[in-house]
Short mmCIF file of C-alpha atoms and ligand atoms in Angstrom, two decimals:
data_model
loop_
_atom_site.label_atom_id
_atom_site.label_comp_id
_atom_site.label_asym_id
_atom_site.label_seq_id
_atom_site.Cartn_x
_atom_site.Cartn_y
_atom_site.Cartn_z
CA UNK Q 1 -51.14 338.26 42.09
CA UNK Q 2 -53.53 336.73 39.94
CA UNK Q 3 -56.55 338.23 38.03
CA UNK Q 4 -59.99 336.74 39.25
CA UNK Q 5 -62.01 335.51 36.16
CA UNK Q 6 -65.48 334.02 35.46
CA UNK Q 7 -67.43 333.70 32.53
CA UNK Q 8 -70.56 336.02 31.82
CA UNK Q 9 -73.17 336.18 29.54
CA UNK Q 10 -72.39 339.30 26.26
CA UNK Q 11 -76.48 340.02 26.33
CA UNK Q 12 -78.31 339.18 29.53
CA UNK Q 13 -75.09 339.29 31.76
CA UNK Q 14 -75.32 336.08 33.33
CA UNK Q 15 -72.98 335.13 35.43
CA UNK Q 16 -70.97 332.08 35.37
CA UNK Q 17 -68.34 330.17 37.32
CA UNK Q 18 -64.94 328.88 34.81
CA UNK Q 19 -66.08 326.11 32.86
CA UNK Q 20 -66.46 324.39 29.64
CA UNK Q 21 -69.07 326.72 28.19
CA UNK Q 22 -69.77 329.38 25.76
CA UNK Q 23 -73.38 329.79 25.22
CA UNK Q 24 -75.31 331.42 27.57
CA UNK Q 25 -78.46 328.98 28.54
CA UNK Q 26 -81.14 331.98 29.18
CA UNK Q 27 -80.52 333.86 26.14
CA UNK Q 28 -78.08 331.70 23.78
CA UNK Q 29 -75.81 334.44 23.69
CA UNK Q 30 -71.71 334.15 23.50
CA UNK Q 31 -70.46 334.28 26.75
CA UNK Q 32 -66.87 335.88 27.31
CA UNK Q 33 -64.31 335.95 29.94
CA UNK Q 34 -64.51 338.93 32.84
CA UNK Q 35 -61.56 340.30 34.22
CA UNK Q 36 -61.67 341.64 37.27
CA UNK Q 37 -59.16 343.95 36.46
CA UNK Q 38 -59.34 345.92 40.55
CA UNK Q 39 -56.59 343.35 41.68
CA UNK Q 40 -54.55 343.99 38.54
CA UNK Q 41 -54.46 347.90 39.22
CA UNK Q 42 -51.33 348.75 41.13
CA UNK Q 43 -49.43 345.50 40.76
CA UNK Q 44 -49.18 345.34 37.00
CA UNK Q 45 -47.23 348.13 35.91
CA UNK Q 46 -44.88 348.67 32.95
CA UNK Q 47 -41.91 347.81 34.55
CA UNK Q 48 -43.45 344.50 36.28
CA UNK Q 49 -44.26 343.53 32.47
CA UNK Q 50 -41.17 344.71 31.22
CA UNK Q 51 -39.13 342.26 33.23
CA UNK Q 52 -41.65 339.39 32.31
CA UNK Q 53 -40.38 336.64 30.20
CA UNK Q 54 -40.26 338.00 26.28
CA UNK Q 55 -43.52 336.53 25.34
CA UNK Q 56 -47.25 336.89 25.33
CA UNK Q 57 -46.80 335.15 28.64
CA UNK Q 58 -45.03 338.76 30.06
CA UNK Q 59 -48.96 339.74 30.14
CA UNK Q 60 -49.73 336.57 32.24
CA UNK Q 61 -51.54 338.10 34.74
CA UNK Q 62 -54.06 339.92 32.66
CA UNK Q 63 -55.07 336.09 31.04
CA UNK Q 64 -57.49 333.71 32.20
CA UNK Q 65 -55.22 331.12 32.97
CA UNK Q 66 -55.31 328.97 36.61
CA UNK Q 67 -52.77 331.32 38.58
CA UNK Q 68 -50.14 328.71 39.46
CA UNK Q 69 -50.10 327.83 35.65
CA UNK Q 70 -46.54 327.85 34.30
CA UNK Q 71 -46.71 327.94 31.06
CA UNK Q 72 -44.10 326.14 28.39
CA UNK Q 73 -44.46 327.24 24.87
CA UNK Q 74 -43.20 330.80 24.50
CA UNK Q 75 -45.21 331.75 21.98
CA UNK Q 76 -45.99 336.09 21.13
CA UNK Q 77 -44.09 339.23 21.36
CA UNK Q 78 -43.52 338.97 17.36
CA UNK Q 79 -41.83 342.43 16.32
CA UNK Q 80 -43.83 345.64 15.27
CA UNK Q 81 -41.98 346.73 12.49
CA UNK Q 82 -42.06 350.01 11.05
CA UNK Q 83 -43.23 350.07 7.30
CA UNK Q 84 -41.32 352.87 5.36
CA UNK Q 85 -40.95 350.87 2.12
CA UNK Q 86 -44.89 350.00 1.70
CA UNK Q 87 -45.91 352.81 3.24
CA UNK Q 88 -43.89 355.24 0.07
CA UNK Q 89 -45.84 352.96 -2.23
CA UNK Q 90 -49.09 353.64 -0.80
CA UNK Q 91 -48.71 357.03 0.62
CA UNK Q 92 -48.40 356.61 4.53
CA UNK Q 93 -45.57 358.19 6.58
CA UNK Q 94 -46.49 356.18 9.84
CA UNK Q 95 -47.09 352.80 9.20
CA UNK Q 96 -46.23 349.55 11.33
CA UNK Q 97 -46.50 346.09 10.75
CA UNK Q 98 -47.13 343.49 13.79
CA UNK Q 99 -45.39 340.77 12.34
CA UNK Q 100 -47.37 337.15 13.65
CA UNK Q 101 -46.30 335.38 10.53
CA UNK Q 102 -43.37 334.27 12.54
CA UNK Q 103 -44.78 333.94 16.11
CA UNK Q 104 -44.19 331.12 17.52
CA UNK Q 105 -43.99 328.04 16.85
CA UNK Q 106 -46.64 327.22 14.65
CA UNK Q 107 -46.38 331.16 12.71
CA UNK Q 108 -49.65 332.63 12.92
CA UNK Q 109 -51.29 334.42 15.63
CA UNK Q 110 -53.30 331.31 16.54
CA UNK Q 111 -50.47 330.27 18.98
CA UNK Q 112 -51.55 332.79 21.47
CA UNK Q 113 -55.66 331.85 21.52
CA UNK Q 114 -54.66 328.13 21.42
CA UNK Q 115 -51.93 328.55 24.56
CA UNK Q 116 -54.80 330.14 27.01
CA UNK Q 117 -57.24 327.95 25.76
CA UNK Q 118 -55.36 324.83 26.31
CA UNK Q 119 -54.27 326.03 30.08
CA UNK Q 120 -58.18 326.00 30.84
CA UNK Q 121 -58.27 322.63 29.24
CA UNK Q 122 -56.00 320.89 31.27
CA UNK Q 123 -57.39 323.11 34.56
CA UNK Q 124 -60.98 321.50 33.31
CA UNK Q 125 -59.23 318.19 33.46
CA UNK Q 126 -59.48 317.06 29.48
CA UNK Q 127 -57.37 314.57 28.19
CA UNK Q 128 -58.55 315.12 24.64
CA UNK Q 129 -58.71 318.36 22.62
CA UNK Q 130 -59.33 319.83 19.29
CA UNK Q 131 -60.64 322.27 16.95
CA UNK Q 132 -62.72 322.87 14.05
CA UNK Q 133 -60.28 325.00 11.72
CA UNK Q 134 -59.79 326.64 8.43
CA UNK Q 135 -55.85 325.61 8.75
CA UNK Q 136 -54.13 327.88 11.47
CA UNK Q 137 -55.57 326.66 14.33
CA UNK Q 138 -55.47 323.06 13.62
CA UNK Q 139 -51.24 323.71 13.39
CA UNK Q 140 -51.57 325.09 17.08
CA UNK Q 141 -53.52 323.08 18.64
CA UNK Q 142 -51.62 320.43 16.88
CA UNK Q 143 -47.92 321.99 18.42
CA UNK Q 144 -49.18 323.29 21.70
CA UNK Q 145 -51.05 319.66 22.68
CA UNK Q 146 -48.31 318.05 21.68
CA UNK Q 147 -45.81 319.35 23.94
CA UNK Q 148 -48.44 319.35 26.82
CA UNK Q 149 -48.85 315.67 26.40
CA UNK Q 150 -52.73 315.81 25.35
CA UNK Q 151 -54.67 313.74 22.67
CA UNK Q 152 -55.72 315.72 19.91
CA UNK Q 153 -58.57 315.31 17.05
CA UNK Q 154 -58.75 318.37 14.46
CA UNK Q 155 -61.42 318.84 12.14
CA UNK Q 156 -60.91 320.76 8.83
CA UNK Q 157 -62.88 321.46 5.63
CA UNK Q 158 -62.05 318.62 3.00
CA UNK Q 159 -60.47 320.91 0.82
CA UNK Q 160 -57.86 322.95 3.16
CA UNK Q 161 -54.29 323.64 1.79
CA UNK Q 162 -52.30 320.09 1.61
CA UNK Q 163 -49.53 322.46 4.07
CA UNK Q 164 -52.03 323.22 7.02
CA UNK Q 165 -53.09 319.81 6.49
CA UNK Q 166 -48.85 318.38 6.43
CA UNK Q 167 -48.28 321.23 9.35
CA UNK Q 168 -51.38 319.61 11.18
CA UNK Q 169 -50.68 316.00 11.33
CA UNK Q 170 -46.58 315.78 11.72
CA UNK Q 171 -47.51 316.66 15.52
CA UNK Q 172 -48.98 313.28 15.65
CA UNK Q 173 -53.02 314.55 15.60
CA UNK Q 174 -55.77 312.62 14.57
CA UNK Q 175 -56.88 315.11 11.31
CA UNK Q 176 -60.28 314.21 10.31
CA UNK Q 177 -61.06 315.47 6.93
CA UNK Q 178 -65.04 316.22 6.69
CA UNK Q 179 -66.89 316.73 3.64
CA UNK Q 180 -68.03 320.33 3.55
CA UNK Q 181 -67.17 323.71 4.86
CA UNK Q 182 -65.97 325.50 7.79
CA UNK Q 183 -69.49 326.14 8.91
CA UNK Q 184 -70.24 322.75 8.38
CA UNK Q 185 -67.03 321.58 10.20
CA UNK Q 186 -67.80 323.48 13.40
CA UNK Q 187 -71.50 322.68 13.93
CA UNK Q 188 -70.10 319.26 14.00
CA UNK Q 189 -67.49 319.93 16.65
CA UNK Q 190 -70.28 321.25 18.68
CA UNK Q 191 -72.08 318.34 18.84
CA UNK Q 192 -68.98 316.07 19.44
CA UNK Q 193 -67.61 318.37 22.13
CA UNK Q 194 -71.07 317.53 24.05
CA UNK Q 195 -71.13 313.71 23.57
CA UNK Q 196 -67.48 312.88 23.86
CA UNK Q 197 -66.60 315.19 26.55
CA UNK Q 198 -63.51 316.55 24.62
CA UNK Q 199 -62.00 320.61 24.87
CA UNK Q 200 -62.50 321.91 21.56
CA UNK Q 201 -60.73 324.85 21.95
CA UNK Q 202 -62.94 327.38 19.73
CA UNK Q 203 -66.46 325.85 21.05
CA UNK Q 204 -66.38 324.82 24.71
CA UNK Q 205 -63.49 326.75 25.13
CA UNK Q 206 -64.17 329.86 23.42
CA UNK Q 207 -64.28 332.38 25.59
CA UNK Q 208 -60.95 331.35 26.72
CA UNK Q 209 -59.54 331.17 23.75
CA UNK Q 210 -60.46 334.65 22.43
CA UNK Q 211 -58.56 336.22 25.66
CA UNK Q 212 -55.80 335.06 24.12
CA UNK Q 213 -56.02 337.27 21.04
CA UNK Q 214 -55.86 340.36 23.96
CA UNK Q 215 -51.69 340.03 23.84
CA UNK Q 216 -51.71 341.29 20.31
CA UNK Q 217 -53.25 344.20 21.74
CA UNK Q 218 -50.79 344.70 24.74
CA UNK Q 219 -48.08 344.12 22.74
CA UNK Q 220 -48.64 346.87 20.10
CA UNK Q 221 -49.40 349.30 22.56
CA UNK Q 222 -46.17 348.38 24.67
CA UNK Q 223 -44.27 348.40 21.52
CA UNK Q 224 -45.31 352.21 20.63
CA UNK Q 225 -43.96 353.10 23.23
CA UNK Q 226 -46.86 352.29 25.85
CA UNK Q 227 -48.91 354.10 23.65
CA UNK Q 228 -52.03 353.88 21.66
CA UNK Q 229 -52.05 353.99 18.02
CA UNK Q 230 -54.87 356.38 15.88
CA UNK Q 231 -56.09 352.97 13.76
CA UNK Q 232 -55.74 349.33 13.47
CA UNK Q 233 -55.98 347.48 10.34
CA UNK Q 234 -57.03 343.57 11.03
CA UNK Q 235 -57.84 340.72 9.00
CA UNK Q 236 -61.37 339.10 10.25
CA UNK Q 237 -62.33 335.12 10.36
CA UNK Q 238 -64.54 334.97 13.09
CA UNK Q 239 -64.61 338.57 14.20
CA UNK Q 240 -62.83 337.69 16.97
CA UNK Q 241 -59.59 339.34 16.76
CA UNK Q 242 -60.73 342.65 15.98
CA UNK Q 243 -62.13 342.92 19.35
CA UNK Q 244 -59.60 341.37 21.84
CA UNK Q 245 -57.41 343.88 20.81
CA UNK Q 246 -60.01 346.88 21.25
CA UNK Q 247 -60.65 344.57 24.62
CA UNK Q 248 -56.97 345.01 25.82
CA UNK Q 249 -56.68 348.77 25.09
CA UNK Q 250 -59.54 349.32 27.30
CA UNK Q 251 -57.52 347.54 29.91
CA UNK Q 252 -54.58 349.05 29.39
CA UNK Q 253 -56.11 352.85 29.51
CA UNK Q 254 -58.16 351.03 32.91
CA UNK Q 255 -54.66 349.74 34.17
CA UNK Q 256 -53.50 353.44 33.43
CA UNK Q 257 -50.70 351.75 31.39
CA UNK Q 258 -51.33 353.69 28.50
CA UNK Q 259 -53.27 357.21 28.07
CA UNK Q 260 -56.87 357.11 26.84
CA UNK Q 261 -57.14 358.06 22.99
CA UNK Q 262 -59.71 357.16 19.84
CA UNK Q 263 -58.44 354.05 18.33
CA UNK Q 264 -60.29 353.30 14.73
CA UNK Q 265 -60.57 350.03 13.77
CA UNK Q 266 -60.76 348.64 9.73
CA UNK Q 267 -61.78 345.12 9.37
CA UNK Q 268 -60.49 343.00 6.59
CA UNK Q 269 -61.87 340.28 4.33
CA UNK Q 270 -61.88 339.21 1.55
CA UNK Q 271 -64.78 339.54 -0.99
CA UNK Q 272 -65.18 335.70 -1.34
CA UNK Q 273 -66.06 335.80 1.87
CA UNK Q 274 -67.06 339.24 3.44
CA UNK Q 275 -69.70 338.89 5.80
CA UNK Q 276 -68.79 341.26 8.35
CA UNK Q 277 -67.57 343.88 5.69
CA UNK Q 278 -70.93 343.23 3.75
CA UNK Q 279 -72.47 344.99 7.18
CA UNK Q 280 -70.32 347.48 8.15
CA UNK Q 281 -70.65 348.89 4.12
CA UNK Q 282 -74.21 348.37 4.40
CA UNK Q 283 -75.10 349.48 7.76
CA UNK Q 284 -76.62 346.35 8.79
CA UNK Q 285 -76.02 345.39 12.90
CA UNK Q 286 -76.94 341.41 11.30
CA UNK Q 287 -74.61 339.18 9.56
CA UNK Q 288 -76.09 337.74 6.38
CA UNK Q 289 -74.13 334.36 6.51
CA UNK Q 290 -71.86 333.73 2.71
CA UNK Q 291 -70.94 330.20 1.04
CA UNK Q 292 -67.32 331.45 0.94
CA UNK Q 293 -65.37 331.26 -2.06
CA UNK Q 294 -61.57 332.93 -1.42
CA UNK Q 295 -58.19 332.01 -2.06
CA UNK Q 296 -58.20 333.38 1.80
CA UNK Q 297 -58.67 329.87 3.66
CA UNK Q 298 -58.15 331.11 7.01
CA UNK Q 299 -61.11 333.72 6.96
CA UNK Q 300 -63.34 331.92 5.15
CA UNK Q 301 -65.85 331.87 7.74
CA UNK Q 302 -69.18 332.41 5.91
CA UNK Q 303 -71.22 332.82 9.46
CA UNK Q 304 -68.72 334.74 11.49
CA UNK Q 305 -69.77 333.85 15.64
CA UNK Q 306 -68.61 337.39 16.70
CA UNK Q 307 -69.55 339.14 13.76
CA UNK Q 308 -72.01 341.32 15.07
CA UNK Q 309 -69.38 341.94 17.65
CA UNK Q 310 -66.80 342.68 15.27
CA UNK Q 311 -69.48 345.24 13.49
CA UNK Q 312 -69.80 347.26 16.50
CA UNK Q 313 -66.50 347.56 17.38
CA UNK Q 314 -65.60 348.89 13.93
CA UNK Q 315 -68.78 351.12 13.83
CA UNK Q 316 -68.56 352.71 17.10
CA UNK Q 317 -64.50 353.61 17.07
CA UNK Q 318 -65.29 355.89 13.47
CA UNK Q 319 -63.25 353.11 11.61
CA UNK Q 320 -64.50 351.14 7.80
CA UNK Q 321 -64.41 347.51 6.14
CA UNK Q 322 -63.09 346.69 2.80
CA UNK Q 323 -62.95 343.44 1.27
CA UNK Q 324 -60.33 342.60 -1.78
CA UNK Q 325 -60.54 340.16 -4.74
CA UNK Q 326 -58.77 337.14 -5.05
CA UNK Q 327 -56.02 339.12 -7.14
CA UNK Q 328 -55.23 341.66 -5.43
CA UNK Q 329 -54.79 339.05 -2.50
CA UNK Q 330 -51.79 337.89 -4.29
CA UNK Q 331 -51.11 341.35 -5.09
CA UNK Q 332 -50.74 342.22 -1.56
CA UNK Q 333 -48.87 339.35 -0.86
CA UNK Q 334 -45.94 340.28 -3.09
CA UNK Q 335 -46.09 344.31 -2.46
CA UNK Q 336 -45.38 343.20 1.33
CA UNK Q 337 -42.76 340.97 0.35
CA UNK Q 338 -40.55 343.16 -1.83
CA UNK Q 339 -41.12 346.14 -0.12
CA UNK Q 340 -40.59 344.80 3.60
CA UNK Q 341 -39.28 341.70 3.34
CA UNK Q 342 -42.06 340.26 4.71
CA UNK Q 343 -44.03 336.88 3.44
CA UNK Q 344 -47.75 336.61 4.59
CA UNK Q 345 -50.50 334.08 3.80
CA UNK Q 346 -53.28 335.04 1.82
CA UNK Q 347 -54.97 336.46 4.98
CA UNK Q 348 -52.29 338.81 5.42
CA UNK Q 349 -52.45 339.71 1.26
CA UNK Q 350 -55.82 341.24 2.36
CA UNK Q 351 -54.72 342.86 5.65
CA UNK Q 352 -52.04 344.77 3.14
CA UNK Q 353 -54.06 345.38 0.31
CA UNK Q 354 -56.93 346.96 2.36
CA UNK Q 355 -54.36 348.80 3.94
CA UNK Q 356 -53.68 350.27 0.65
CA UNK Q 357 -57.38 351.19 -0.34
CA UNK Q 358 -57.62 352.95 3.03
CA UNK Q 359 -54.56 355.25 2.62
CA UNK Q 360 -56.18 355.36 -1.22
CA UNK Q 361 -59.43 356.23 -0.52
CA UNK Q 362 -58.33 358.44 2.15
CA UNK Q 363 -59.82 356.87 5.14
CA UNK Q 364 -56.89 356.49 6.78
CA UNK Q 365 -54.54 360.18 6.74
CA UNK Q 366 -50.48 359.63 6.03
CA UNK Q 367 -49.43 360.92 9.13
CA UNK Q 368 -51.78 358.44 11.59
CA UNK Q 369 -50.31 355.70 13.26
CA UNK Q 370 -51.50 352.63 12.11
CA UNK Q 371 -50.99 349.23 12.60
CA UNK Q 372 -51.49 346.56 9.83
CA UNK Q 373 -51.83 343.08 11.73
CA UNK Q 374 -49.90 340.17 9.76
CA UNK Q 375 -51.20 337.01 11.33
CA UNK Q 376 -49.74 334.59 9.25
CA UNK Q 377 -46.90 332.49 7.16
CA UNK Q 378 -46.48 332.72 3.31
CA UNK Q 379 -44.62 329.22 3.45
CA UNK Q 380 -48.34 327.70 3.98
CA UNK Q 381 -50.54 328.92 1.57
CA UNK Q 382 -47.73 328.58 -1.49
CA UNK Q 383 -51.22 327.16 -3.82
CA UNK Q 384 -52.10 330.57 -4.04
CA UNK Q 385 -49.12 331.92 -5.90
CA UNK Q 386 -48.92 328.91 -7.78
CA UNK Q 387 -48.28 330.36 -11.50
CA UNK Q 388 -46.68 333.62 -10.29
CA UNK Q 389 -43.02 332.69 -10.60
CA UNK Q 390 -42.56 330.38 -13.54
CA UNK Q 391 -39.63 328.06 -13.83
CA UNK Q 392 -36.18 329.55 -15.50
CA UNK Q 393 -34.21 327.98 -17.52
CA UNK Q 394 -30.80 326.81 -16.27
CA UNK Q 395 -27.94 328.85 -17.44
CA UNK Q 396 -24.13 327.02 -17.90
CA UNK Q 397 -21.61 327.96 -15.15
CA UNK Q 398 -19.44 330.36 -17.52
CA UNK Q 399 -19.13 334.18 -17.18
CA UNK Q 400 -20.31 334.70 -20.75
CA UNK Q 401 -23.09 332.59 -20.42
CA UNK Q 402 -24.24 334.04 -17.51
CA UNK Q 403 -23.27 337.71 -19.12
CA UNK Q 404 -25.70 336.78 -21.74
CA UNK Q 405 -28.78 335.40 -19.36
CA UNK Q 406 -28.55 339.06 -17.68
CA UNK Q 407 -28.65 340.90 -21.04
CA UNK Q 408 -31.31 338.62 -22.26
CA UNK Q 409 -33.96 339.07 -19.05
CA UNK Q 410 -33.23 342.81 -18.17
CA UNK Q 411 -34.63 343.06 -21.98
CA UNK Q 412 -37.29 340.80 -21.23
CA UNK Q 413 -38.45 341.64 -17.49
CA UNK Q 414 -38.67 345.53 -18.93
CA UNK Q 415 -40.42 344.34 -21.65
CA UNK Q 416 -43.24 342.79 -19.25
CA UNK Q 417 -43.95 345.02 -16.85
CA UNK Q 418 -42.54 348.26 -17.99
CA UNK Q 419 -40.75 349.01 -15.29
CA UNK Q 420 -37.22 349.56 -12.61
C1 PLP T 1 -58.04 332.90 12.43
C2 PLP T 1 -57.29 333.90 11.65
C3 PLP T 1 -57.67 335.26 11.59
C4 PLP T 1 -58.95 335.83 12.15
O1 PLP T 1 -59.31 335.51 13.38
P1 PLP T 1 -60.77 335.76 14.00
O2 PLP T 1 -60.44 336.02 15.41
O3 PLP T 1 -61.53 334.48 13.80
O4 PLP T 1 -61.43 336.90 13.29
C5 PLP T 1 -56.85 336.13 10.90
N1 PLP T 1 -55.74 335.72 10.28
C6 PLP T 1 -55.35 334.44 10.31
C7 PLP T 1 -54.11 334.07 9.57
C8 PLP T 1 -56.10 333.48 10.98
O5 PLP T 1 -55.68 332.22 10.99
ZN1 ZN T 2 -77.62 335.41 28.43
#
């Protein structure tokens, strides 16, 4: 059974039939995708999901996708990891990690908006699609349109990390580099959508594409155990993210999948670019838009379109938002890595280091489950630990010489940082 679906206006309510669209034209509001969850209830249980395929696509009939869509990219269900290592280092007994640095296949979380936005694109009948992007999403719409056979144009800020930009066009995309930022970038790709008649998958298609950012949600709760957890930690670009997950709790306690409990949500930026955080500290329900300047490509979105969104999501659960520096991005970068084994993109550096200042500033108690959300690859965004791991010399291939080497940089590595 599939879930009925139309579009409605956030503000005025408006209602709208599934199209191309995401302003509202009474009130220029966002509009976003209604469930109508009353078929769902009944024939989407746990076990019904639990023999689903294992992918975001388990959760297919709680998507806005055409219901005799089969879908062909198995992209989601990345593991939720517990976090023992990190979590001695910064003082919590209960932390997980939802691991979308490897989902699948482009590694960031993007693969799951850009797979339910590009089913409504081919339902709408568009041969061409594409996306403004700060890097992520230009790799998935990239991957996904090439296996669905569709032409694809992507849009990025001039100076976006030469990997996105590598990861972008080896699926065969047209990348058009434009002089100027993000914002910049995606006022553009409004105007194109309209006169070339193309899906760009995070303007005429947004509403569709932020349902996809609902499986992260599912999943975490289904991985728990079918359980809620007491906070969320997630990094913020658009706002987006933060809440579709709230979004698919609220199903899930609707479904009665899971049991009804406060979730708290902490939004992460970084301070190069902290709109949203910048409100939630200051108690402002308006975004004052930034010129971002981060090491943190992917959420450098200085005028955030579901910021406000994202603001009263974080306000009204009891939860906080921190933004980090550029250093202690790295920072967080390589405390995930050598403590879990885990390599994140600068987005993710801020995910873990706000983590850290929440268990620090004791926000977040040791024994609450939380969730830090991971959405993305270290093997991208390399640039920003450029410096961090010097060449070594080569040592010859004797015992002695290699005896020697070991003396030699034991001395030295406790003679730079003092410690192990
Ligand atoms: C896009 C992106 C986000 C944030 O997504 P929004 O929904 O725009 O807030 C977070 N992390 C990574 C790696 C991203 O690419
Ligand atoms: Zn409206």
């Amino acid at each position: 059974m599939a879930l009925a679906y139309e579009l409605r206006c956030r503000e005025c309510g408006k209602r709208y039939e599934n199209a191309p669209l995401s302003i509202c034209d009474e009130c220029f509001s966002p509009l976003e995708v209604f469930v109508d969850l009353d078929l769902a209830k009944g024939t989407v249980t746990r076990d019904s999901i639990a023999q689903g395929p294992t992918s975001m696509w388990r959760y297919q009939s709680l998507l806005p996708v055409p219901e005799d869509y089969v879908p062909t990219t198995p992209s989601g269900w990345t593991p939720l990891v517990k976090a023992p290592n990190l979590g001695a280092r910064i003082g919590a007994s209960n932390l997980y990690i939802k691991n979308d640095a490897v989902c699948m296949p482009t590694l960031s979380f993007k693969d799951r908006v850009v797979a339910v936005a590009l089913a409504n694109a081919q339902a709408f009948g568009f041969d061409t699609v594409g996306c403004s992007s700060t890097g992520n999403l230009a790799n998935a719409v990239a991957a996904h349109a090439a296996r669905l056979g569709l032409k694809t144009y992507i849009l990025v800020p001039s100076d976006l990390e030469a990997a996105k930009i590598l990861n972008t066009e080896v699926y065969g995309a047209n990348l058009v580099r434009i002089d100027g930022n993000y914002d910049h970038v995606n006022r553009l790709c409004s105007q194109i959508a309209d006169r070339f008649h193309w899906g760009f998958v995070n303007v005429n298609l947004r509403p569709y594409y932020a349902e996809g950012s609902k499986t992260v949600g599912y999943e975490i709760a289904e991985q728990l155990g079918w359980r809620l957890p007491d906070n969320i930690v997630c990094p913020m670009a658009g706002g987006s993210l933060i809440t579709k997950i709230k979004k698919a709790f609220r199903e899930l306690v609707e479904l009665g999948l899971v049991e009804d409990k406060p979730v708290r949500f902490f939004g992460a930026q970084a301070t190069g670019c902290s709109p949203i955080s910048v409100a939630v500290k200051t108690g402002a329900d308006h975004i004052d838009p930034q010129r971002p300047n981060t090491i943190a490509r992917s959420l450098a979105i200085g005028n955030p379109a579901d910021g406000v969104y994202a603001v009263r999501v974080i306000r009204q659960s009891g939860g906080w938002a921190e933004d980090v520096s550029d250093v202690e991005i790295v920072s967080g970068i390589r405390e995930l890595a050598e403590t879990e084994g885990i390599f994140t993109e600068t987005a993710g550096g801020v995910t873990t280091a706000i983590t850290a200042r929440l268990y620090a500033h004791g926000r977040i108690h040791p024994d609450e489950v939380t969730v830090s959300c991971i959405t993305g690859n270290g093997l991208k965004t390399t640039d920003a630990l450029a410096g961090c791991f010097p060449a070594k010399e080569a040592v010859r291939p004797r015992l002695v010489d290699f005896e020697e080497y070991i003396d030699r940089n034991q001395f030295a590595s406790e003679l730079v940082t003092g410690r192990k």
